[in-house]
Structures are given as C-alpha cells and as structure tokens.
Amino acid sequence: GENVEQHPSTLSVQEGDSAVIKCTYSDSASNYFPWYKQELGKRPQLIIDIRSNVGEKKDQRIAVTLNKTAKHFSLHITETQPEDSAVYFCAARGKRAGNMLTFGGGTRLMVKP
Amino acid sequence: KAGVTQTPRYLIKTRGQQVTLSCSPISGHRSVSWYQQTPGQGLQFLFEYFSETQRNKGNFPGRFSGRQFSNSRSEMNVSTLELGDSALYLCASSPPGTGMNTEAFFGQGTRLTVV
C-alpha cells in the first residue's frame, strides 16, 4: 500500500520567514495530494491540494510543488504569520484506492512573532 | 450547508467495554472515511464506506468495525476496548464523483478516552 513520509516533524521560523515542508510517497499510481492544517483542538482543514497532472499550484502565500518522477511534493508558506502556527499534514491518494487518504506524520510549525 | 457532524464529542469508557461513534456527512456526500488520530501514530486510516458498502479497510484489528446507512450516515464500533484505543476519531466525507475531484471534509472528531 501507499506510504507517506513527512519532514521535518517540527519547524520553528521567525515571523516573515518562509517555511517548507516536504513529503515523499511510495505509490506511483497516487494522483491526488492534499495538505491539511490542524490548529489545536480543531479539525484538519484543507488548505491546498495538487493533482498529478500539474507540477505547481499557488494560493496567495501558500504553494505546493509536485515531482512525480521523484515521488515527492512540498508545501511552501511565504511571509509566515503567527496564525500559521499549527500542525500540517500531507496526504496522498491512489487512483485505485477510493477516497482513502494516506497521511504523513505531520509537521508542527511554530511561527515566532 | 452543514458540515460533517460527529457525535458524541467526548467519551470516557472502561477497558473491555464497547463504543459506537456516529458521523453525519455533508448533505449529498456518499463517501465516509474514518481515521484514528493519536500523538504517536498521526492520522491512521480505519475504513471507508460508499453507498452502504465498505470500499477500503485499514490495518486495524477486527474489534474495529463500521457501517453506513442508506442516508449516508455512518457509525463505527470498537469492541473490547483497550487503553491504546484512546484517541481522536475523525470522520471525513467526500463529494460524489470519480476521478480527481474528491476533497475530504473532516468532522470535529470524537475524543475517546479508555480508562
């Protein structure tokens, strides 16, 4: 089955700096890669996703890149703000796997004011 | 449109008991997935139901089971509870359609504590 690894597990940055979180996946058939943000005590919420037919997607300060050959994808947050502090999860879904998502282990991002 | 609703929000059970958790998906969504979230193991997939049929199953023991009703509401059941079952149980629903348009929307979860 699919295996997703996520690094780093914790990331501390100064407000205004950029943050990058990286994930690798094992199933070359995976075609959908969402990123979720989970604030303390709240549900995971989708912040951006990318499908296997594109290499990059951007939404304001957030961008995701996908390298299908290397089977890795990354989340980039620019001009970080204290409210970006949360746990971020990457996930992958394979074409044959229904709606099952395989998640990475999560990254705790701390943005220091 | 109402979001994904899970009940109860909090639950305390004793070892050996059984528990049933409920999930009501977003109206029109037919796919419901369940995940277990623990500090050490992250988000682990339990199972997925689509149109009352289990479509996928994760690597959990048979004590974990689920079902889906004709109105797409889903329940999961854990029998013979163990201390290690203490976790946040999240369900997610996805809109109808095949292919790539399958974003998952999460409920707020049920926090189960086994004592």
Short mmCIF file of C-alpha atoms in Angstrom, two decimals, chain A:
data_model
loop_
_atom_site.label_atom_id
_atom_site.label_comp_id
_atom_site.label_asym_id
_atom_site.label_seq_id
_atom_site.Cartn_x
_atom_site.Cartn_y
_atom_site.Cartn_z
CA GLY A 1 0.00 0.00 0.00
CA GLU A 2 0.87 3.68 -0.02
CA ASN A 3 3.41 5.04 2.45
CA VAL A 4 3.87 8.78 3.01
CA GLU A 5 6.79 10.26 4.91
CA GLN A 6 6.85 13.87 6.05
CA HIS A 7 9.75 16.06 7.18
CA PRO A 8 10.51 17.83 9.39
CA SER A 9 8.35 16.80 12.33
CA THR A 10 8.79 20.24 13.92
CA LEU A 11 9.70 23.55 12.32
CA SER A 12 10.27 26.87 14.03
CA VAL A 13 10.57 30.07 11.99
CA GLN A 14 10.55 33.79 12.61
CA GLU A 15 7.53 35.74 11.51
CA GLY A 16 8.00 36.84 7.93
CA ASP A 17 10.32 33.99 7.02
CA SER A 18 9.39 31.13 4.68
CA ALA A 19 8.57 27.59 5.75
CA VAL A 20 8.96 24.45 3.64
CA ILE A 21 7.57 21.02 4.47
CA LYS A 22 8.43 18.00 2.35
CA CYS A 23 6.69 14.70 1.76
CA THR A 24 7.57 11.59 -0.18
CA TYR A 25 5.18 8.86 -1.30
CA SER A 26 5.69 5.32 -2.47
CA ASP A 27 2.80 4.51 -4.83
CA SER A 28 3.47 5.83 -8.33
CA ALA A 29 -0.27 5.48 -9.06
CA SER A 30 -1.16 8.16 -6.49
CA ASN A 31 -2.75 11.13 -8.22
CA TYR A 32 -4.08 13.48 -5.55
CA PHE A 33 -2.03 15.24 -2.87
CA PRO A 34 -3.82 17.44 -0.33
CA TRP A 35 -2.37 19.42 2.53
CA TYR A 36 -4.30 19.88 5.74
CA LYS A 37 -3.80 22.38 8.56
CA GLN A 38 -4.91 21.40 12.05
CA GLU A 39 -4.99 24.01 14.77
CA LEU A 40 -5.00 22.91 18.38
CA GLY A 41 -8.28 21.26 19.29
CA LYS A 42 -9.74 21.69 15.81
CA ARG A 43 -10.45 19.53 12.80
CA PRO A 44 -7.99 19.18 9.93
CA GLN A 45 -8.86 21.65 7.18
CA LEU A 46 -7.75 21.51 3.59
CA ILE A 47 -5.51 24.43 2.68
CA ILE A 48 -4.32 23.43 -0.77
CA ASP A 49 -4.18 20.37 -2.97
CA ILE A 50 -2.49 19.33 -6.16
CA ARG A 51 -3.31 16.71 -8.73
CA SER A 52 -0.81 14.64 -10.64
CA ASN A 53 -1.39 16.47 -13.92
CA VAL A 54 0.20 19.70 -12.63
CA GLY A 55 3.60 20.44 -11.15
CA GLU A 56 2.84 23.50 -9.06
CA LYS A 57 -0.12 25.32 -7.56
CA LYS A 58 -0.21 28.59 -5.68
CA ASP A 59 -2.80 30.28 -3.49
CA GLN A 60 -1.67 33.60 -2.05
CA ARG A 61 1.13 32.83 0.44
CA ILE A 62 0.85 29.07 0.02
CA ALA A 63 2.24 26.97 -2.79
CA VAL A 64 2.65 23.27 -3.42
CA THR A 65 5.04 21.61 -5.83
CA LEU A 66 4.92 18.04 -7.09
CA ASN A 67 7.73 16.00 -8.60
CA LYS A 68 6.16 12.79 -9.91
CA THR A 69 9.44 11.30 -11.05
CA ALA A 70 10.99 11.60 -7.62
CA LYS A 71 7.63 10.95 -5.89
CA HIS A 72 7.79 13.92 -3.61
CA PHE A 73 5.76 17.04 -3.01
CA SER A 74 6.32 20.09 -0.86
CA LEU A 75 4.37 22.84 0.85
CA HIS A 76 5.81 26.34 0.79
CA ILE A 77 4.49 29.10 3.04
CA THR A 78 5.91 32.57 2.47
CA GLU A 79 5.76 35.60 4.77
CA THR A 80 4.73 33.43 7.70
CA GLN A 81 2.45 34.87 10.37
CA PRO A 82 1.77 33.71 13.95
CA GLU A 83 -1.64 32.40 12.85
CA ASP A 84 0.16 29.97 10.54
CA SER A 85 1.25 28.09 13.68
CA ALA A 86 -0.42 24.68 13.54
CA VAL A 87 0.21 21.06 12.60
CA TYR A 88 0.35 20.46 8.87
CA PHE A 89 -0.35 17.09 7.29
CA CYS A 90 0.37 15.98 3.77
CA ALA A 91 -1.54 13.10 2.24
CA ALA A 92 -1.70 11.03 -0.91
CA ARG A 93 -4.49 9.18 -2.63
CA GLY A 94 -4.06 6.48 -5.25
CA LYS A 95 -6.25 6.05 -8.28
CA ARG A 96 -7.36 2.59 -7.19
CA ALA A 97 -7.91 3.47 -3.53
CA GLY A 98 -11.38 5.03 -3.48
CA ASN A 99 -11.28 8.06 -1.22
CA MET A 100 -8.75 6.62 1.18
CA LEU A 101 -6.05 9.09 2.14
CA THR A 102 -2.66 8.05 3.47
CA PHE A 103 -1.24 10.77 5.70
CA GLY A 104 2.26 11.82 6.56
CA GLY A 105 3.19 12.03 10.22
CA GLY A 106 2.59 15.77 10.47
CA THR A 107 4.76 18.84 10.96
CA ARG A 108 4.31 21.16 13.90
CA LEU A 109 5.02 24.66 12.61
CA MET A 110 5.73 27.39 15.13
CA VAL A 111 5.96 30.97 13.91
CA LYS A 112 7.64 33.24 16.44
CA PRO A 113 6.50 36.86 16.46
#
